[in-house]
Each structure stands twice: as C-alpha cells, then as structure tokens.
Amino acid sequence: MSITTVPSASSTATARAVLDAAFPSGLGAFVDGAVVTGSGADITLTSAATGEPFASYADPGKEGADALLASSVRGAAAWGKLNGFERAAILRNVGRVVEQHAEELAILESATTGKPIRDARAESAKVAEMFGYYAGWADKLTGQTIPVPGNWHTYTERVPWGVVVAITPWNAPLFTAGWNSAAPLAAGNSVIIKPSEFTPASTVRLAQLAHQAGLPDGVFNVATGLGQTVGSALTTDPRVGKVSFIGSVPTGRRVAVAAAGAGIPALLELGGKNANIVFADADLERAADGAISAIFSGAGQSCVAGSRLLVERTVHARFVELVADRAARLRVGDPLDASTEVGPIITPQQFATVTSLIEAGMNDGGRRVTSGNLPDSLAGSALAGGHWVMPTLLDGVTPSNRLETTEVFGPVVGADAFDTEEEAIARANNTNFGLAGAVWTSDVSRAHHVAREVKAGTFWINAYKTIHVAVPFGGFGDSGHGRSSGPGVLDEYTQTKAIWVPTRAAGSPFPSLSY
Ligand code: NAD
C-alpha cells in the first residue's frame, strides 16, 4: 500500500503512518527482493519536526552483511549476463516506476526526515530522471580499437567491478540513493546502498520499486543499519569491487582507509565550505535571492551550501540587509506543509552541532543580524520540540573565525567584506575544501577569471545550486575525489580490459618486451 496524500495528523503520527503503510511488516534491509528485519541492536528513528521517536528497526549486524553480500554477488552475476540493451530497458522502467511513485516517495522522505515536501518532490522527480539518464548509457559502453605496431588487432572492453557498495548520508537519502546507484547499475554492477541509520526508509522503498520495475533479485540491495557494524563489514569485504561514499570528511577517510586495506578503491564525495562572492556591479536583488537559496534551502544541510558570503565592501552593508530581510521572511515550519521553505535539522546530533557552531561563530567575533526566535506558529505548537534552527546570518566573519573553515551543515551563513578581486579569490580558497562556489558580477571577464581561480569542483556564475545528473559533480581537496555524475562516472564503475589478437604473422608469440 502506498500513501499519496499527506495524512492530516501530528507530524510524529504521520511519520509512523507513512512508514507503516510502506513497510507493513516493519522496516529492515532489502535483500533478494524482500524486506528482511535484522537481529542486531535496535535503532530508533526520531521525528525532526517534533523531536519524538516514531519507529525503530534492528541493525542487520555482521550476519546480515554476509547475507547481503552473498545476494549481491549472485545479483552481479545475473545482471552482468544481460546485454546493455536489456539493462537499459529495465533501468528505463525503473525511472518510469519511480516517476509513477514520485509523490509517495516524496511524502515518505519528508515525513521520515523532516525535509520540506516541496524539496522532497523535486528530489524524487530527479531520481526518476537519473535512472532515465543512465539507462541511456547502458547500451553505449563501448571500448576502443587501438592501433599498435605489428599485426595485431587490439581492443578494449569495459568490465563492471561486480558488487558496488554505496554509503550515503542523511541530508538527501533518496537523492543520493539514485545518484550513486543508477550509474553503477547501468555499467553492469550490482549495488548495495548503506543509507544513514537515521534516514533509511526512502532508500528501501526505492529498492522495492526498482525490483518491481524488473531489476533481478540481488541487483539493488539495501543495508539499513549502523556504519560501525554493517557499513564497516560491507566496505572491507573482498567480495566488494568498489565503494562509493557520500558523507563527512572524517568518516569518508576512515572508510577509504579501511577499504584500501582490503584492496577496494573508494570514490569520495565529502563536505564543503563554499564561498558565494558578490561584486558591487552584480544585480544585487538577484544575488540576494541566490544567496538565500544557496544557504537556507534544505536548512543548510547541503554539501554545496553557500555558507560563506563574501561581498565587495562598497555594497556590503546594503547587501547584508537585503539578505537578512529575505531570511526573516522565509517560511520555517511543518515539513509536510507545501508552503514550508525551511524545515528542521534532520538529526538531534546535528542540531547540537549547529547550535554550538553558531555560538562559536559569535564568540569569534561574528555579529548576528537575524533573529534566532522561533515564529509563534512553531513555538506554540506540537512542533516546538523539533530540531529548529532559524535562518542565521552572522556578519563580520573574518578569516580567524571558526566559521571561515568549519562546515556547519545547517542554516548558517557567515558574511564578510572584501576590497579587491584578488582578495575575494584568496578568501574563497582559504579552506581545504573544494566542492562548490559562485560569483555574482556583470563583468564577463571577471566572472570567468574568478571561476577559473576558485578551487571548486562546481562553480556558478550569477546562479547557485543547480546540479544535474548529466554534469560531472565532485570535489577537490578535502571535498573528495572522483566524479559521481555525467558520462565520465561510467569509467568509475567499470575497469578496462585490453584484448590482443594476432592477425597474420604477428611475430614471436613470446615477444622480448615483457612487463
Ligand atoms: P557521516 O560521515 O556521518 O555518515 C555518512 C555515512 O557513513 C552514513 O551512512 C554512516 O552510517 C556511514 N558510516 C559511518 N561510519 C562508517 C564506517 N565505519 N563504515 C562504513 N560506513 C560508515 O555523514 P552524515 O553526517 O550522514 O552526512 C553529512 C556529511 O555529508 C556532510 O559533511 C556533508 O557535506 C556530506 N555530504 C556530501 C555530499 C557530496 O556530494 N559531496 C552530499 C551530501 C552530504
């Protein structure tokens, strides 16, 4: 049974109802086309909007990880036997089925994570698009013929890794599940997604729908559970060909080191501390709109969030006012209300981190220019116990402030003034991260110069936050390595095999050159 209209109950009851409707026998891992409840420690899910627990499920533990892997090895063998045209047809159907269930997925995502429903709707539509896009590549994975000296026909083939384990974070569980599964599936791998223990529901539902759309057993499994148990077991098992990881820098590094110890390569998409640079010649009204969506959409729980606002000094005071005015008008509230623009912080742990970093930013000299008070509609309601942080703008966040380099991952932007283009570029690059950034200016040459000089995998000119599955996305420096979208990602999920065939007198079968 699926829910396609938002039940009108309290947020906690809604989360419970939506979860029960999706998984009548309880939430668990998804293995061989079925939801399997675990036997390990209980994990409690808490409503971001009310702070109340609404469900729990059991970790699959090491035994569960073993069953997942055995299933995925069988899945990889079966899926790898299909040709690209057959895989393309099934993946296109996955896209169609996800599209048909987009509203149900959006409600499940919003109710169980606290993400505003309008964002969840946009993301579920994007997931359908991801499967459609990579379905288009599944039958176009060609090799090369390579001319070599002598009488040889030499060519390459693309070979899938086998089992790909994708670890995903809590801020965009459904989106990242599509982002890191459609491409490896198109390339002929089976995939195990290990969603965050805080937000597993939409990923399990996505896997169910993909199975229903025709993916054979074991091709798309989901390991609901903890990082240190099932996550760790999956990323260090020799049956795994490749790991992809989306999450924080410390965990990403730990996962990559552990995987490397087992000889498994890892693709890392990590955090960011992204600069949004505004010059005096920009269209300031548009730039202010851009600065708002850059940091406050998703309540700042976004790796590409524009969390540093660098403004040319001559317009700095005016621009800060424009942004603060807009921030004060943002609709903060019930995630399931279609008019809500900013929802709660998804986990209680992250709520504590965000509030303590706001304090740190102020202790380091940042001046708060937005109100921290909850609107009356929240303060006096059943939602008062949720993890709410009001859109926060601190001005005077200088290079020595902790907010200059620390990723907050919440609705908090630190602003400062600059005098020259060189200074703006140096400030933007004053971080070990290198994920994203933007410049707002009417000077075309300056725009391109700044875009070239700022260390970032994605950069926008007079825009912010658009990403698309067809365009390469990934980071420099601490933000990770490898790209997780665009056609190039198919190289990440295949290995190249070279095949040599002597044509006529190819020469000695034992050439003197050896390697
Ligand atoms: P996190 O690093 O705490 O957890 C990420 C995932 O790793 C979770 O599924 C977790 O269970 C798992 N994990 C933890 N320990 C593990 C272990 N030992 N072995 C295997 N898996 C383990 O990250 P988070 O708090 O869930 O997400 C927030 C972070 O994600 C932020 O830093 C954000 O910038 C980053 N992020 C990056 C991108 C990107 O594309 N670059 C996108 C979204 C989020």
Coordinates of C-alpha atoms and ligand atoms in Angstrom, one line a residue:
M1 CA 0.0 0.0 0.0
S2 CA 1.3 3.5 -0.7
I3 CA 0.3 6.9 0.6
T4 CA -0.1 9.6 -2.0
T5 CA -1.8 12.3 0.1
V6 CA -0.4 13.7 3.3
P7 CA -2.3 12.3 6.3
S8 CA -3.6 15.1 8.5
A9 CA -2.3 14.1 11.9
S10 CA 0.5 15.3 14.1
S11 CA 4.0 15.0 12.5
T12 CA 5.0 12.1 14.6
A13 CA 1.8 10.2 13.9
T14 CA 2.2 11.0 10.2
A15 CA 5.7 9.6 10.1
R16 CA 4.5 6.5 11.8
A17 CA 1.6 6.1 9.5
V18 CA 3.6 6.7 6.4
L19 CA 6.3 4.2 7.5
D20 CA 3.7 1.5 8.4
A21 CA 1.9 1.9 5.1
A22 CA 5.2 1.4 3.2
F23 CA 6.5 -1.4 5.3
P24 CA 3.6 -3.3 7.0
S25 CA 5.9 -5.9 8.4
G26 CA 8.4 -3.4 9.7
L27 CA 11.5 -1.7 8.3
G28 CA 14.6 -3.7 7.6
A29 CA 17.3 -4.4 5.0
F30 CA 16.3 -5.1 1.4
V31 CA 17.7 -8.4 0.2
D32 CA 16.7 -10.5 -2.9
G33 CA 13.6 -8.5 -3.4
A34 CA 12.3 -8.7 0.2
V35 CA 12.4 -6.6 3.3
V36 CA 14.3 -8.6 6.0
T37 CA 14.2 -7.5 9.6
G38 CA 17.6 -7.6 11.4
S39 CA 18.6 -9.3 14.6
G40 CA 21.1 -6.7 15.9
A41 CA 20.7 -3.6 18.1
D42 CA 17.6 -1.6 17.9
I43 CA 17.9 1.8 16.1
T44 CA 15.3 4.5 17.0
L45 CA 14.1 7.0 14.4
T46 CA 13.2 10.4 15.7
S47 CA 10.9 12.9 14.1
A48 CA 12.9 16.0 13.2
A49 CA 9.8 18.1 13.4
T50 CA 8.7 17.1 16.9
G51 CA 11.8 15.6 18.5
E52 CA 9.7 12.5 19.3
P53 CA 10.6 8.9 18.4
F54 CA 8.3 7.4 15.8
A55 CA 9.8 4.0 14.9
S56 CA 12.6 1.6 15.5
Y57 CA 14.3 -1.2 13.5
A58 CA 17.0 -3.7 14.1
D59 CA 20.6 -3.5 12.8
P60 CA 21.4 -6.4 10.4
G61 CA 24.8 -6.9 12.1
K62 CA 27.6 -9.0 10.6
E63 CA 25.4 -11.9 9.7
G64 CA 23.1 -9.6 7.8
A65 CA 26.0 -8.1 6.0
D66 CA 27.1 -11.5 4.9
A67 CA 23.6 -12.3 3.5
L68 CA 23.5 -9.0 1.7
L69 CA 26.9 -9.7 0.1
A70 CA 26.1 -13.2 -0.9
S71 CA 22.9 -12.0 -2.6
S72 CA 24.7 -9.1 -4.3
V73 CA 27.4 -11.4 -5.7
R74 CA 24.6 -13.6 -7.2
G75 CA 22.9 -10.4 -8.4
A76 CA 26.1 -9.1 -10.1
A77 CA 26.5 -12.4 -11.9
A78 CA 22.9 -12.4 -13.2
W79 CA 22.9 -8.7 -14.1
G80 CA 26.3 -8.9 -15.8
K81 CA 24.9 -11.6 -18.1
L82 CA 22.4 -9.2 -19.6
N83 CA 23.5 -7.1 -22.5
G84 CA 23.4 -3.3 -22.4
F85 CA 20.1 -3.1 -24.3
E86 CA 18.4 -5.4 -21.8
R87 CA 19.8 -3.4 -18.8
A88 CA 18.8 -0.2 -20.5
A89 CA 15.2 -1.4 -20.9
I90 CA 14.9 -2.4 -17.2
L91 CA 16.5 0.9 -16.0
R92 CA 14.2 2.9 -18.1
N93 CA 11.4 1.1 -16.5
V94 CA 12.8 1.8 -13.0
G95 CA 12.7 5.5 -14.0
R96 CA 9.1 5.2 -15.1
V97 CA 8.0 3.4 -11.9
V98 CA 9.9 5.9 -9.7
E99 CA 8.1 8.7 -11.6
Q100 CA 4.7 7.0 -11.0
H101 CA 5.5 6.8 -7.3
A102 CA 7.2 10.1 -7.0
E103 CA 4.6 11.6 -4.7
E104 CA 4.6 8.6 -2.4
L105 CA 8.4 8.7 -2.2
A106 CA 8.3 12.4 -1.5
I107 CA 5.8 12.0 1.4
L108 CA 7.8 9.2 2.8
E109 CA 11.0 11.2 2.6
S110 CA 9.5 14.3 4.1
A111 CA 7.6 12.6 6.9
T112 CA 10.6 10.5 8.0
T113 CA 13.4 13.0 7.6
G114 CA 11.8 16.5 8.1
K115 CA 12.8 17.6 4.6
P116 CA 10.2 20.2 3.3
I117 CA 7.8 18.4 1.0
R118 CA 8.4 20.8 -1.9
D119 CA 12.1 19.9 -1.8
A120 CA 11.4 16.2 -1.5
R121 CA 9.1 16.4 -4.5
A122 CA 11.8 17.9 -6.6
E123 CA 14.3 15.3 -5.4
S124 CA 12.0 12.3 -6.2
A125 CA 11.5 13.6 -9.7
K126 CA 15.3 14.0 -10.1
V127 CA 15.8 10.3 -9.1
A128 CA 13.4 9.2 -11.9
E129 CA 15.5 11.3 -14.2
M130 CA 18.8 9.7 -13.0
F131 CA 17.6 6.3 -14.0
G132 CA 16.3 7.5 -17.3
Y133 CA 19.7 9.2 -18.0
Y134 CA 21.9 6.3 -17.1
A135 CA 19.5 3.9 -18.9
G136 CA 20.6 5.8 -22.0
W137 CA 24.2 5.0 -21.4
A138 CA 23.8 1.3 -20.6
D139 CA 23.9 0.3 -24.2
K140 CA 26.6 2.7 -25.2
L141 CA 29.5 1.4 -23.1
T142 CA 31.9 0.9 -25.9
G143 CA 35.7 0.1 -25.9
Q144 CA 38.3 1.2 -28.4
T145 CA 40.3 -0.4 -31.1
I146 CA 43.9 0.7 -30.6
P147 CA 46.5 0.6 -33.5
V148 CA 49.8 -1.0 -32.3
P149 CA 53.0 -1.9 -34.2
G150 CA 52.9 -5.3 -35.9
N151 CA 50.0 -7.5 -37.0
W152 CA 47.6 -7.2 -34.1
H153 CA 44.0 -6.4 -33.6
T154 CA 44.0 -4.8 -30.1
Y155 CA 40.8 -3.6 -28.5
T156 CA 39.4 -2.8 -25.1
E157 CA 36.2 -3.7 -23.2
R158 CA 34.5 -2.2 -20.2
V159 CA 34.1 -4.6 -17.4
P160 CA 31.9 -3.9 -14.3
W161 CA 33.5 -4.2 -10.9
G162 CA 30.9 -6.7 -9.6
V163 CA 29.4 -5.5 -6.3
V164 CA 29.4 -1.8 -5.6
V165 CA 28.7 -0.6 -2.1
A166 CA 27.3 2.9 -1.9
I167 CA 27.4 4.7 1.6
T168 CA 25.0 7.6 1.7
P169 CA 24.3 10.5 4.2
W170 CA 21.1 11.6 6.0
N171 CA 20.7 15.0 4.3
A172 CA 19.4 13.7 1.0
P173 CA 18.8 10.0 1.3
L174 CA 16.6 9.4 -1.7
F175 CA 18.5 11.7 -4.0
T176 CA 21.9 10.2 -3.1
A177 CA 20.5 6.7 -3.4
G178 CA 19.6 7.4 -7.0
W179 CA 22.7 9.4 -7.6
N180 CA 25.0 6.6 -6.6
S181 CA 23.1 3.6 -7.9
A182 CA 21.8 4.5 -11.4
A183 CA 25.3 4.8 -12.9
P184 CA 26.9 1.6 -11.4
L185 CA 23.8 -0.4 -12.3
A186 CA 23.9 0.9 -15.9
A187 CA 27.5 -0.2 -16.1
G188 CA 26.5 -3.8 -15.1
N189 CA 27.3 -3.8 -11.4
S190 CA 25.0 -4.9 -8.6
V191 CA 24.6 -2.2 -5.8
I192 CA 24.2 -2.3 -2.1
I193 CA 23.2 1.0 -0.6
K194 CA 24.0 1.6 3.0
P195 CA 21.8 4.6 3.9
S196 CA 22.4 6.6 7.0
E197 CA 20.9 4.8 10.1
F198 CA 18.9 8.0 10.7
T199 CA 17.1 8.0 7.3
P200 CA 16.8 4.6 5.7
A201 CA 13.1 4.5 4.7
S202 CA 13.0 6.1 1.2
T203 CA 16.1 4.1 0.1
V204 CA 14.4 0.8 1.0
R205 CA 11.2 1.9 -0.8
L206 CA 13.3 2.9 -3.9
A207 CA 14.9 -0.6 -3.9
Q208 CA 11.4 -2.2 -3.7
L209 CA 10.2 -0.1 -6.6
A210 CA 13.3 -0.9 -8.7
H211 CA 12.7 -4.6 -8.0
Q212 CA 9.1 -4.2 -9.0
A213 CA 10.3 -2.5 -12.2
G214 CA 12.3 -5.5 -13.2
L215 CA 15.7 -5.4 -11.5
P216 CA 16.5 -9.1 -10.7
D217 CA 17.0 -10.3 -7.1
G218 CA 20.2 -9.1 -5.5
V219 CA 20.9 -6.4 -8.1
F220 CA 19.8 -3.5 -5.8
N221 CA 20.0 -4.4 -2.1
V222 CA 19.9 -2.0 0.9
A223 CA 21.8 -2.4 4.1
T224 CA 19.8 -0.5 6.7
G225 CA 21.9 -0.2 9.8
L226 CA 24.9 1.4 11.6
G227 CA 28.1 2.5 10.0
Q228 CA 30.3 0.7 12.5
T229 CA 28.6 -2.6 12.1
V230 CA 27.1 -3.3 8.7
G231 CA 28.8 -0.3 7.0
S232 CA 32.2 -1.4 8.1
A233 CA 31.6 -5.1 7.2
L234 CA 30.5 -4.1 3.7
T235 CA 33.4 -1.8 2.9
T236 CA 36.1 -4.2 3.9
D237 CA 34.8 -7.5 2.3
P238 CA 36.8 -8.9 -0.6
R239 CA 33.6 -9.7 -2.4
V240 CA 33.1 -5.9 -3.0
G241 CA 34.6 -4.4 -6.1
K242 CA 34.2 -0.7 -5.4
V243 CA 33.0 1.6 -2.6
S244 CA 31.4 5.0 -3.1
F245 CA 30.9 7.2 -0.1
I246 CA 28.9 10.4 0.4
G247 CA 29.3 12.0 3.8
S248 CA 31.7 13.8 6.2
V249 CA 35.4 14.1 5.8
P250 CA 36.5 12.1 8.9
T251 CA 34.1 9.2 8.1
G252 CA 35.0 9.3 4.4
R253 CA 38.7 9.0 5.2
R254 CA 38.1 6.2 7.7
V255 CA 36.0 4.3 5.1
A256 CA 38.6 4.8 2.3
V257 CA 41.5 3.6 4.5
A258 CA 39.6 0.6 5.7
A259 CA 38.5 -0.3 2.1
A260 CA 42.1 0.2 0.8
G261 CA 43.2 -2.2 3.4
A262 CA 41.1 -4.8 1.7
G263 CA 42.3 -3.7 -1.7
I264 CA 39.0 -1.9 -2.6
P265 CA 39.1 1.5 -4.3
A266 CA 36.7 4.2 -2.9
L267 CA 35.1 7.2 -4.6
L268 CA 34.6 10.1 -2.1
E269 CA 32.1 12.9 -2.1
L270 CA 32.6 14.8 1.1
G271 CA 31.8 18.2 2.6
G272 CA 32.3 21.8 1.6
K273 CA 32.7 25.3 2.9
N274 CA 31.6 27.1 -0.2
A275 CA 32.1 30.8 -1.0
N276 CA 29.5 32.9 -2.6
I277 CA 31.2 36.0 -3.9
V278 CA 29.2 39.2 -4.7
F279 CA 30.8 42.1 -6.5
A280 CA 29.3 45.6 -6.4
D281 CA 28.4 45.5 -10.1
A282 CA 26.1 42.5 -9.7
D283 CA 22.3 42.6 -9.9
L284 CA 22.1 42.7 -6.1
E285 CA 18.5 41.7 -5.8
R286 CA 19.1 38.6 -7.8
A287 CA 22.3 37.9 -5.9
A288 CA 20.4 38.2 -2.6
D289 CA 17.8 35.7 -3.8
G290 CA 20.6 33.4 -4.9
A291 CA 22.4 33.8 -1.5
I292 CA 19.2 32.8 0.3
S293 CA 18.6 29.6 -1.7
A294 CA 22.4 28.9 -1.5
I295 CA 22.4 28.6 2.2
F296 CA 18.8 28.2 3.5
S297 CA 17.3 25.6 1.2
G298 CA 17.5 22.2 2.9
A299 CA 18.1 24.2 6.1
G300 CA 21.7 24.4 5.0
Q301 CA 22.1 20.7 5.3
S302 CA 23.7 20.5 1.9
C303 CA 27.3 19.9 0.9
V304 CA 27.2 22.7 -1.7
A305 CA 25.5 25.2 0.7
G306 CA 26.9 28.7 0.1
S307 CA 27.9 29.1 3.7
R308 CA 30.4 32.0 3.2
L309 CA 29.2 35.2 1.8
L310 CA 32.0 37.5 0.5
V311 CA 30.7 40.9 -0.5
E312 CA 32.6 43.8 -2.1
R313 CA 32.9 46.5 0.6
T314 CA 31.1 49.3 -1.2
V315 CA 27.9 47.3 -1.2
H316 CA 28.5 45.1 1.8
A317 CA 26.2 46.8 4.3
R318 CA 23.3 47.1 1.8
F319 CA 23.7 43.5 0.6
V320 CA 23.7 42.1 4.1
E321 CA 20.5 44.0 4.8
L322 CA 18.9 42.6 1.6
V323 CA 19.8 39.0 2.6
A324 CA 18.7 39.5 6.2
D325 CA 15.3 40.9 5.1
R326 CA 14.7 37.9 2.9
A327 CA 15.9 35.5 5.6
A328 CA 13.4 36.9 8.0
R329 CA 10.6 36.3 5.5
L330 CA 11.4 32.6 4.9
R331 CA 8.6 30.3 5.9
V332 CA 10.0 28.0 8.6
G333 CA 7.6 25.2 9.6
D334 CA 6.0 21.8 9.2
P335 CA 7.9 19.9 6.6
L336 CA 4.7 18.4 5.2
D337 CA 3.1 21.8 4.6
A338 CA 3.6 22.6 0.9
S339 CA 4.4 26.3 1.6
T340 CA 7.3 25.5 4.0
E341 CA 10.6 26.7 2.7
V342 CA 12.9 25.8 5.7
G343 CA 12.4 22.6 7.7
P344 CA 14.1 21.3 10.9
I345 CA 17.6 19.9 11.3
I346 CA 17.3 16.2 10.5
T347 CA 19.1 14.6 13.4
P348 CA 19.3 15.7 17.1
Q349 CA 23.1 15.2 17.0
Q350 CA 23.4 17.7 14.1
F351 CA 21.0 20.1 15.9
A352 CA 23.5 20.2 18.8
T353 CA 26.4 20.7 16.4
V354 CA 24.7 23.6 14.5
T355 CA 23.7 25.5 17.7
S356 CA 27.2 25.1 19.2
L357 CA 28.8 26.4 16.0
I358 CA 26.6 29.5 15.9
E359 CA 27.8 30.2 19.5
A360 CA 31.4 29.6 18.3
G361 CA 30.9 31.9 15.4
M362 CA 29.7 34.7 17.7
N363 CA 32.4 34.1 20.2
D364 CA 34.9 34.5 17.4
G365 CA 33.5 37.9 16.6
G366 CA 30.6 37.2 14.2
R367 CA 27.6 39.6 14.7
R368 CA 24.2 38.0 14.4
V369 CA 21.9 40.1 12.1
T370 CA 18.9 37.7 12.0
S371 CA 16.6 36.7 14.8
G372 CA 17.0 33.4 16.5
N373 CA 13.4 33.3 17.8
L374 CA 11.0 30.6 16.5
P375 CA 7.9 32.0 14.8
D376 CA 4.8 31.9 17.1
S377 CA 3.3 29.3 14.8
L378 CA 6.1 26.9 15.8
A379 CA 6.8 28.0 19.4
G380 CA 3.2 27.4 20.5
S381 CA 2.6 24.2 18.6
A382 CA 3.2 20.5 18.7
L383 CA 6.3 21.1 16.7
A384 CA 8.0 23.2 19.4
G385 CA 10.1 20.2 20.4
G386 CA 11.6 19.7 16.9
H387 CA 15.2 20.5 15.9
W388 CA 14.6 24.0 14.7
V389 CA 17.3 26.5 13.8
M390 CA 16.2 29.8 12.4
P391 CA 17.9 31.0 9.2
T392 CA 21.0 32.6 10.6
L393 CA 23.3 35.3 9.1
L394 CA 26.4 36.4 11.0
D395 CA 28.3 39.4 9.7
G396 CA 31.9 40.2 10.3
V397 CA 33.0 36.5 10.0
T398 CA 36.7 37.2 9.4
P399 CA 39.4 34.6 8.5
S400 CA 40.2 33.8 12.1
N401 CA 36.6 32.9 12.9
R402 CA 35.9 29.2 13.2
L403 CA 33.1 29.6 10.7
E404 CA 35.6 30.5 8.0
T405 CA 36.7 26.9 7.6
T406 CA 34.3 24.7 9.6
E407 CA 31.4 23.1 7.8
V408 CA 28.3 23.8 9.8
F409 CA 25.8 21.8 7.7
G410 CA 22.9 23.9 9.0
P411 CA 21.2 27.2 8.0
V412 CA 24.1 29.4 9.0
V413 CA 26.0 31.8 6.7
G414 CA 28.9 34.0 7.7
A415 CA 29.4 37.2 5.8
D416 CA 32.4 39.5 5.4
A417 CA 33.6 42.3 3.1
F418 CA 36.5 42.4 0.6
D419 CA 38.1 45.1 -1.4
T420 CA 39.7 43.5 -4.4
E421 CA 39.2 40.6 -6.8
E422 CA 42.4 39.0 -5.6
E423 CA 41.3 39.3 -2.0
A424 CA 38.0 37.7 -2.8
I425 CA 39.7 34.8 -4.6
A426 CA 42.2 34.3 -1.8
R427 CA 39.3 34.3 0.8
A428 CA 37.3 31.8 -1.3
N429 CA 40.3 29.5 -1.4
N430 CA 41.1 29.9 2.3
T431 CA 39.8 26.4 3.1
N432 CA 41.0 22.8 2.5
F433 CA 37.6 22.0 0.9
G434 CA 37.0 22.5 -2.8
L435 CA 33.4 21.5 -3.6
A436 CA 31.5 24.5 -4.9
G437 CA 31.2 28.2 -5.1
A438 CA 29.7 31.1 -7.1
V439 CA 30.4 34.6 -8.3
W440 CA 27.8 37.4 -8.9
T441 CA 29.0 40.2 -11.3
S442 CA 28.1 41.8 -14.5
D443 CA 31.7 41.8 -15.8
V444 CA 32.0 38.7 -18.0
S445 CA 35.8 38.6 -18.0
R446 CA 35.9 38.9 -14.2
A447 CA 33.3 36.2 -13.9
H448 CA 35.3 33.7 -15.9
H449 CA 38.6 34.7 -14.2
V450 CA 37.1 34.1 -10.7
A451 CA 35.5 30.8 -11.9
R452 CA 38.9 29.6 -13.0
E453 CA 40.8 30.7 -9.9
V454 CA 38.5 29.4 -7.2
K455 CA 39.3 25.8 -6.2
A456 CA 36.0 24.0 -6.6
G457 CA 34.5 21.1 -8.5
T458 CA 31.4 23.0 -9.3
F459 CA 31.2 26.8 -9.8
W460 CA 28.2 29.0 -10.8
I461 CA 28.3 32.4 -12.4
N462 CA 25.2 34.6 -11.4
A463 CA 23.5 31.5 -10.1
Y464 CA 23.7 28.9 -7.3
K465 CA 23.0 25.3 -6.5
T466 CA 21.9 23.9 -9.9
I467 CA 23.3 20.4 -10.4
H468 CA 22.3 17.8 -12.9
V469 CA 22.9 14.1 -13.4
A470 CA 24.4 14.8 -16.9
V471 CA 27.1 17.1 -15.5
P472 CA 30.2 15.9 -13.6
F473 CA 30.0 16.6 -9.9
G474 CA 32.6 16.1 -7.2
G475 CA 35.2 17.9 -5.1
F476 CA 38.9 19.0 -4.9
G477 CA 41.0 18.7 -1.7
D478 CA 39.1 17.7 1.4
S479 CA 35.8 17.6 -0.6
G480 CA 36.8 14.3 -2.1
H481 CA 37.9 12.8 -5.4
G482 CA 36.3 11.1 -8.3
R483 CA 33.1 12.4 -10.1
S484 CA 29.7 10.9 -9.4
S485 CA 27.6 12.1 -12.4
G486 CA 27.9 12.8 -16.1
P487 CA 29.1 10.3 -18.6
G488 CA 32.6 10.1 -17.0
V489 CA 31.3 8.3 -14.0
L490 CA 30.8 5.2 -16.1
D491 CA 34.6 4.9 -16.1
E492 CA 34.5 4.9 -12.3
Y493 CA 32.2 1.9 -12.3
T494 CA 34.0 -0.2 -14.9
Q495 CA 37.5 -1.4 -15.4
T496 CA 39.2 -1.5 -18.8
K497 CA 40.3 -4.9 -20.2
A498 CA 42.7 -4.9 -23.2
I499 CA 42.5 -7.8 -25.6
W500 CA 45.2 -8.8 -28.1
V501 CA 44.6 -10.9 -31.2
P502 CA 47.4 -11.7 -33.7
T503 CA 46.1 -11.0 -37.2
R504 CA 48.5 -12.9 -39.5
A505 CA 52.3 -13.1 -38.9
A506 CA 52.2 -11.3 -35.6
G507 CA 55.8 -12.3 -34.8
S508 CA 57.0 -14.4 -32.0
P509 CA 54.3 -15.5 -29.5
F510 CA 57.0 -14.7 -26.9
P511 CA 57.9 -11.1 -27.5
S512 CA 61.1 -9.9 -25.9
L513 CA 59.4 -7.0 -24.3
S514 CA 57.8 -8.2 -21.0
Y515 CA 56.1 -6.2 -18.3
Ligands
NAD1 P1 28.7 10.7 8.0 O1 30.1 10.8 7.5 O2 28.5 10.8 9.5 O3 28.0 9.4 7.6 C1 27.8 9.1 6.2 C2 27.5 7.6 6.1 O4 28.6 6.8 6.6 C3 26.3 7.1 7.0 O5 25.6 6.2 6.2 C4 27.0 6.4 8.1 O6 26.2 5.4 8.7 C5 28.2 5.8 7.4 N1 29.3 5.3 8.2 C6 29.7 5.8 9.4 N2 30.8 5.1 9.9 C7 31.0 4.1 8.9 C8 32.0 3.1 8.8 N3 32.9 2.9 9.7 N4 32.0 2.3 7.7 C9 31.1 2.5 6.7 N5 30.1 3.5 6.8 C10 30.1 4.3 7.9 O7 27.9 11.9 7.2 P2 26.5 12.5 7.5 O8 26.5 13.2 8.8 O9 25.5 11.4 7.3 O10 26.3 13.5 6.3 C11 26.7 14.8 6.4 C12 28.0 15.0 5.6 O11 27.8 14.5 4.3 C13 28.4 16.4 5.5 O12 29.8 16.6 5.7 C14 28.1 16.8 4.0 O13 28.9 17.8 3.5 C15 28.4 15.5 3.4 N6 27.7 15.3 2.1 C16 28.5 15.4 0.9 C17 27.9 15.4 -0.3 C18 28.7 15.5 -1.6 O14 28.1 15.2 -2.6 N7 29.9 16.0 -1.6 C19 26.5 15.2 -0.4 C20 25.8 15.2 0.8 C21 26.4 15.2 2.0

